[in-house]
Tab-separated table of C-alpha atoms and ligand atoms in Angstrom:
chain	number	residue	atom	x	y	z
A	20	UNK	CA	-6.049	73.595	-58.210
A	21	UNK	CA	-5.894	73.603	-54.414
A	22	UNK	CA	-9.191	72.686	-52.816
A	23	UNK	CA	-10.142	74.144	-49.480
A	24	UNK	CA	-11.577	71.845	-46.800
A	25	UNK	CA	-15.008	73.387	-47.288
A	26	UNK	CA	-15.068	72.460	-50.971
A	27	UNK	CA	-13.444	69.066	-51.090
A	28	UNK	CA	-15.160	65.915	-52.171
A	29	UNK	CA	-14.111	63.447	-49.525
A	30	UNK	CA	-13.324	60.408	-51.668
A	31	UNK	CA	-10.667	59.965	-54.339
A	32	UNK	CA	-10.399	57.305	-57.025
A	33	UNK	CA	-7.705	54.959	-55.739
A	34	UNK	CA	-7.495	53.071	-59.053
A	35	UNK	CA	-5.975	56.075	-60.823
A	36	UNK	CA	-3.982	57.333	-57.851
A	37	UNK	CA	-0.266	57.906	-58.486
A	38	UNK	CA	2.110	57.321	-55.613
A	39	UNK	CA	5.335	59.091	-54.736
A	40	UNK	CA	7.378	59.320	-51.539
A	41	UNK	CA	9.410	62.039	-49.868
A	42	UNK	CA	12.078	60.906	-47.425
A	43	UNK	CA	13.568	63.674	-45.267
A	44	UNK	CA	17.160	62.634	-44.490
A	45	UNK	CA	18.877	65.963	-43.965
A	46	UNK	CA	19.068	65.879	-40.179
A	47	UNK	CA	22.232	65.580	-38.133
A	48	UNK	CA	20.677	63.453	-35.379
A	49	UNK	CA	22.521	65.155	-32.516
A	50	UNK	CA	20.637	63.127	-29.873
A	51	UNK	CA	22.368	59.953	-31.129
A	52	UNK	CA	25.776	61.234	-29.950
A	53	UNK	CA	27.578	59.619	-32.875
A	54	UNK	CA	30.165	60.996	-35.306
A	55	UNK	CA	27.827	60.620	-38.289
A	56	UNK	CA	24.131	61.395	-38.857
A	57	UNK	CA	21.966	58.590	-37.498
A	58	UNK	CA	20.554	57.609	-40.899
A	59	UNK	CA	24.073	56.474	-41.875
A	60	UNK	CA	24.584	54.152	-38.905
A	61	UNK	CA	24.615	50.510	-39.959
A	62	UNK	CA	22.321	47.641	-38.937
A	63	UNK	CA	22.865	44.170	-40.438
A	64	UNK	CA	25.310	45.580	-43.011
A	65	UNK	CA	22.974	48.274	-44.305
A	66	UNK	CA	22.495	51.868	-43.244
A	67	UNK	CA	19.292	52.911	-41.509
A	68	UNK	CA	18.504	55.039	-44.561
A	69	UNK	CA	18.868	52.036	-46.891
A	70	UNK	CA	16.533	49.953	-44.716
A	71	UNK	CA	13.950	52.755	-44.831
A	72	UNK	CA	14.267	53.248	-48.603
A	73	UNK	CA	14.144	49.520	-49.196
A	74	UNK	CA	10.667	49.168	-47.645
A	75	UNK	CA	9.357	51.905	-49.948
A	76	UNK	CA	11.122	50.572	-53.052
A	77	UNK	CA	9.867	47.005	-52.610
A	78	UNK	CA	6.223	47.806	-51.864
A	79	UNK	CA	4.058	46.162	-54.563
A	80	UNK	CA	1.978	49.339	-55.070
A	81	UNK	CA	4.983	50.555	-57.068
A	82	UNK	CA	5.802	54.011	-55.769
A	83	UNK	CA	6.821	55.921	-58.911
A	84	UNK	CA	9.472	58.128	-57.391
A	85	UNK	CA	11.207	58.479	-54.045
A	86	UNK	CA	12.506	61.971	-53.410
A	87	UNK	CA	15.326	61.892	-50.915
A	88	UNK	CA	16.169	65.187	-49.185
A	89	UNK	CA	19.754	65.257	-47.916
A	90	UNK	CA	21.976	67.856	-46.269
A	91	UNK	CA	23.903	70.143	-48.665
A	92	UNK	CA	27.320	68.753	-47.696
A	93	UNK	CA	26.355	65.137	-47.209
A	94	UNK	CA	29.582	63.144	-47.543
A	95	UNK	CA	28.084	59.730	-46.702
A	96	UNK	CA	25.520	59.466	-49.460
A	97	UNK	CA	27.874	58.333	-52.226
A	98	UNK	CA	28.613	55.122	-50.267
A	99	UNK	CA	25.056	53.844	-50.652
A	100	UNK	CA	24.316	51.062	-53.123
A	101	UNK	CA	20.595	51.562	-53.423
A	102	UNK	CA	21.048	55.039	-54.881
A	103	UNK	CA	21.593	53.390	-58.240
A	104	UNK	CA	17.849	52.793	-58.227
A	105	UNK	CA	16.409	55.002	-60.988
A	106	UNK	CA	13.297	55.696	-58.908
A	107	UNK	CA	15.335	57.586	-56.290
A	108	UNK	CA	15.830	61.299	-56.868
A	109	UNK	CA	18.184	63.202	-54.587
A	110	UNK	CA	17.447	66.796	-53.668
A	111	UNK	CA	18.746	69.266	-51.116
A	112	UNK	CA	17.071	69.349	-47.697
A	113	UNK	CA	16.353	72.461	-45.657
A	114	UNK	CA	17.016	73.946	-42.266
A	115	UNK	CA	14.186	72.065	-40.534
A	116	UNK	CA	12.466	68.765	-41.265
A	117	UNK	CA	9.435	70.668	-42.603
A	118	UNK	CA	11.684	72.672	-44.982
A	119	UNK	CA	13.229	69.415	-46.224
A	120	UNK	CA	9.798	67.900	-46.829
A	121	UNK	CA	8.562	71.021	-48.630
A	122	UNK	CA	11.662	71.039	-50.864
A	123	UNK	CA	10.811	67.439	-51.716
A	124	UNK	CA	7.153	68.200	-52.426
A	125	UNK	CA	8.211	71.032	-54.737
A	126	UNK	CA	9.804	68.412	-57.013
A	127	UNK	CA	6.487	66.601	-57.529
A	128	UNK	CA	4.574	67.791	-60.623
A	129	UNK	CA	1.219	69.300	-59.670
A	130	UNK	CA	-1.647	66.834	-60.090
A	131	UNK	CA	-5.004	66.106	-58.490
A	132	UNK	CA	-4.412	62.391	-58.096
A	133	UNK	CA	-0.840	62.155	-56.832
A	134	UNK	CA	-0.528	61.031	-53.223
A	135	UNK	CA	2.662	61.199	-51.232
A	136	UNK	CA	4.057	59.061	-48.452
A	137	UNK	CA	6.344	61.178	-46.267
A	138	UNK	CA	8.594	58.827	-44.332
A	139	UNK	CA	11.447	59.611	-41.933
A	140	UNK	CA	14.812	58.221	-43.006
A	141	UNK	CA	15.290	57.253	-39.368
A	142	UNK	CA	12.404	54.722	-39.271
A	143	UNK	CA	13.929	51.560	-40.753
A	144	UNK	CA	11.455	49.032	-39.297
A	145	UNK	CA	8.393	50.068	-41.321
A	146	UNK	CA	6.447	47.142	-42.789
A	147	UNK	CA	4.472	46.776	-46.013
A	148	UNK	CA	1.477	45.779	-43.880
A	149	UNK	CA	1.400	49.217	-42.257
A	150	UNK	CA	1.782	50.908	-45.649
A	151	UNK	CA	-1.171	48.836	-46.908
A	152	UNK	CA	-3.325	50.212	-44.085
A	153	UNK	CA	-2.556	53.763	-45.234
A	154	UNK	CA	-3.228	52.855	-48.859
A	155	UNK	CA	-6.706	51.688	-47.847
A	156	UNK	CA	-7.570	55.304	-46.956
A	157	UNK	CA	-9.161	57.157	-49.839
A	158	UNK	CA	-10.393	60.272	-48.120
A	159	UNK	CA	-8.511	63.447	-48.975
A	160	UNK	CA	-8.076	64.301	-45.309
A	161	UNK	CA	-5.218	61.811	-45.581
A	162	UNK	CA	-3.882	59.560	-42.846
A	163	UNK	CA	-0.914	58.890	-40.640
A	164	UNK	CA	0.400	55.863	-38.831
A	165	UNK	CA	0.176	56.321	-35.081
A	166	UNK	CA	-0.042	54.300	-31.881
A	167	UNK	CA	-2.428	54.908	-28.978
A	168	UNK	CA	-0.690	56.155	-25.825
A	169	UNK	CA	-0.013	53.336	-23.381
A	170	UNK	CA	1.618	55.265	-20.536
A	171	UNK	CA	-0.201	57.864	-18.475
A	172	UNK	CA	0.495	61.266	-20.001
A	173	UNK	CA	1.540	64.216	-17.844
A	174	UNK	CA	1.656	67.838	-18.970
A	175	UNK	CA	4.596	69.668	-17.363
A	176	UNK	CA	5.045	73.270	-16.328
A	177	UNK	CA	8.297	75.147	-17.009
A	178	UNK	CA	9.868	73.661	-13.861
A	179	UNK	CA	9.287	70.032	-14.876
A	180	UNK	CA	6.500	69.669	-12.348
A	181	UNK	CA	3.203	68.065	-13.264
A	182	UNK	CA	0.617	70.611	-14.229
A	183	UNK	CA	-2.030	68.177	-15.370
A	184	UNK	CA	-2.744	64.543	-16.261
A	185	UNK	CA	-4.120	64.173	-19.773
A	186	UNK	CA	-6.898	61.793	-20.805
A	187	UNK	CA	-4.781	59.200	-22.610
A	188	UNK	CA	-7.826	57.724	-24.357
A	189	UNK	CA	-7.520	60.597	-26.799
A	190	UNK	CA	-3.726	60.680	-27.111
A	191	UNK	CA	-1.921	59.063	-30.037
A	192	UNK	CA	1.773	59.076	-30.882
A	193	UNK	CA	2.402	60.083	-34.489
A	194	UNK	CA	4.722	58.034	-36.687
A	195	UNK	CA	5.522	58.048	-40.376
A	196	UNK	CA	4.656	57.397	-43.149
A	197	UNK	CA	2.110	60.175	-43.331
A	198	UNK	CA	0.002	59.909	-46.475
A	199	UNK	CA	-1.676	62.843	-48.217
A	200	UNK	CA	-2.696	64.226	-51.607
A	201	UNK	CA	0.608	65.839	-52.634
A	202	UNK	CA	-0.810	69.186	-53.802
A	203	UNK	CA	-2.884	69.677	-50.646
A	204	UNK	CA	0.076	68.883	-48.426
A	205	UNK	CA	2.399	71.210	-50.347
A	206	UNK	CA	-0.073	74.054	-50.013
A	207	UNK	CA	-0.667	73.356	-46.304
A	208	UNK	CA	3.059	73.178	-45.501
A	209	UNK	CA	3.873	76.283	-47.526
A	210	UNK	CA	1.161	78.246	-45.727
A	211	UNK	CA	2.199	77.035	-42.257
A	212	UNK	CA	5.880	77.810	-42.867
A	213	UNK	CA	5.079	81.248	-44.292
A	214	UNK	CA	3.225	81.952	-41.054
A	215	UNK	CA	6.336	80.988	-39.081
A	216	UNK	CA	4.642	78.047	-37.367
A	217	UNK	CA	6.768	75.215	-35.973
A	218	UNK	CA	5.739	72.110	-37.891
A	219	UNK	CA	7.090	68.751	-36.718
A	220	UNK	CA	4.947	66.522	-38.903
A	221	UNK	CA	2.870	66.789	-42.066
A	222	UNK	CA	-0.449	66.136	-40.319
A	223	UNK	CA	-0.076	69.282	-38.215
A	224	UNK	CA	0.211	71.396	-41.369
A	225	UNK	CA	-2.916	69.705	-42.761
A	226	UNK	CA	-4.735	70.280	-39.450
A	227	UNK	CA	-3.889	73.985	-39.598
A	228	UNK	CA	-5.339	74.042	-43.107
A	229	UNK	CA	-8.615	72.676	-41.714
A	230	UNK	CA	-8.290	68.973	-42.549
A	231	UNK	CA	-8.764	66.116	-40.097
A	232	UNK	CA	-6.270	63.388	-41.024
A	233	UNK	CA	-7.146	59.828	-40.012
A	234	UNK	CA	-5.193	58.036	-37.315
A	235	UNK	CA	-4.293	54.561	-38.570
A	236	UNK	CA	-3.001	52.280	-35.852
A	237	UNK	CA	0.532	51.219	-36.741
A	238	UNK	CA	2.978	48.752	-35.247
A	239	UNK	CA	4.927	49.807	-32.180
A	240	UNK	CA	8.173	48.540	-33.725
A	241	UNK	CA	8.115	51.361	-36.316
A	242	UNK	CA	10.444	53.352	-34.074
A	243	UNK	CA	12.341	56.494	-34.988
A	244	UNK	CA	15.979	55.834	-34.171
A	245	UNK	CA	16.763	58.839	-32.008
A	246	UNK	CA	18.792	57.902	-28.921
A	247	UNK	CA	21.810	55.565	-28.647
A	248	UNK	CA	19.738	52.741	-27.111
A	249	UNK	CA	17.346	52.767	-30.100
A	250	UNK	CA	19.971	51.254	-32.381
A	251	UNK	CA	19.981	47.858	-30.637
A	252	UNK	CA	16.192	47.893	-30.524
A	253	UNK	CA	15.914	48.612	-34.261
A	254	UNK	CA	18.455	45.835	-34.946
A	255	UNK	CA	16.341	43.417	-32.908
A	256	UNK	CA	13.103	44.390	-34.643
A	257	UNK	CA	14.724	44.084	-38.087
A	258	UNK	CA	16.082	40.640	-37.193
A	259	UNK	CA	12.483	39.589	-36.383
A	260	UNK	CA	11.362	40.788	-39.827
A	261	UNK	CA	13.956	38.716	-41.673
A	262	UNK	CA	11.565	37.772	-44.447
A	263	UNK	CA	11.845	41.321	-45.809
A	264	UNK	CA	12.474	41.544	-49.517
A	265	UNK	CA	15.539	43.570	-50.569
A	266	UNK	CA	16.500	45.170	-53.832
B	167	C5P	O1	15.377	65.056	-35.860
B	167	C5P	P1	14.235	64.127	-36.151
B	167	C5P	O2	14.481	62.758	-35.630
B	167	C5P	O3	12.895	64.648	-35.803
B	167	C5P	O4	14.238	63.998	-37.737
B	167	C5P	C1	13.252	63.243	-38.414
B	167	C5P	C2	13.681	63.087	-39.873
B	167	C5P	O5	13.772	64.368	-40.488
B	167	C5P	C3	15.058	62.436	-40.016
B	167	C5P	O6	14.958	61.450	-41.036
B	167	C5P	C4	15.968	63.589	-40.378
B	167	C5P	O7	17.066	63.220	-41.196
B	167	C5P	C5	15.019	64.511	-41.144
B	167	C5P	N1	15.420	65.930	-41.138
B	167	C5P	C6	15.555	66.585	-42.360
B	167	C5P	N2	15.957	67.916	-42.398
B	167	C5P	C7	16.238	68.570	-41.264
B	167	C5P	C8	16.078	67.917	-40.008
B	167	C5P	C9	15.656	66.595	-39.975
B	167	C5P	O8	15.337	65.993	-43.427
B	167	C5P	N3	16.644	69.827	-41.339
């Protein structure tokens, strides 16, 4: 049963909590200017997608299933070794990231104590330490990794002129994973998409449903590989994390 924010009991029992993950990987990554989607670019002999999946697969909390949403005509997927992992389930993504995530959530059996990590395929530098911080949250508002804004933040008008300077003390930059009770997130995303709202992360759907997800300060190296220069940066960060376990 879906609980509304007014009715929820804030705490959940983490000892019985079941964990799953949804990894949206159906994007084309046009801002990378490469001939293949960015999640299939290689760093240290492994694709970005494999690095991202590997962090989830090796976490000691034992995520039961990782639902990977890929584009309908994905011709690169079959080259990946880690797909032999029985915990990975491949499904078809959607037109937008939010559609891909919702398709993934629809493959999770309904349950009150299943929590989902939603993690971008394009964030290969995630650490178990940051996942642990999310796992410490047991309030059904859920939580996301984020970093406080460092630069001064300007709001622009339509002519790229500064309209206003924001108070950066209250500005955070959202990352993934984002961690929520799976049923609540599915309901929130479904409702937001039915209303035609543009949803770029899971937390915004939960906010629209009346929840107040927690901001958990994450590492700044958990970058989303987006532009060509990000590839070298991700390679550097991964080389600094060379103690990472691999499957
Ligand atoms: O484009 P952006 O960098 O915001 O994409 C974030 C993540 O969402 C990527 O891992 C991308 O593959 C995924 N995505 C998706 N389905 C789409 C668009 C993006 O799964 N239709």
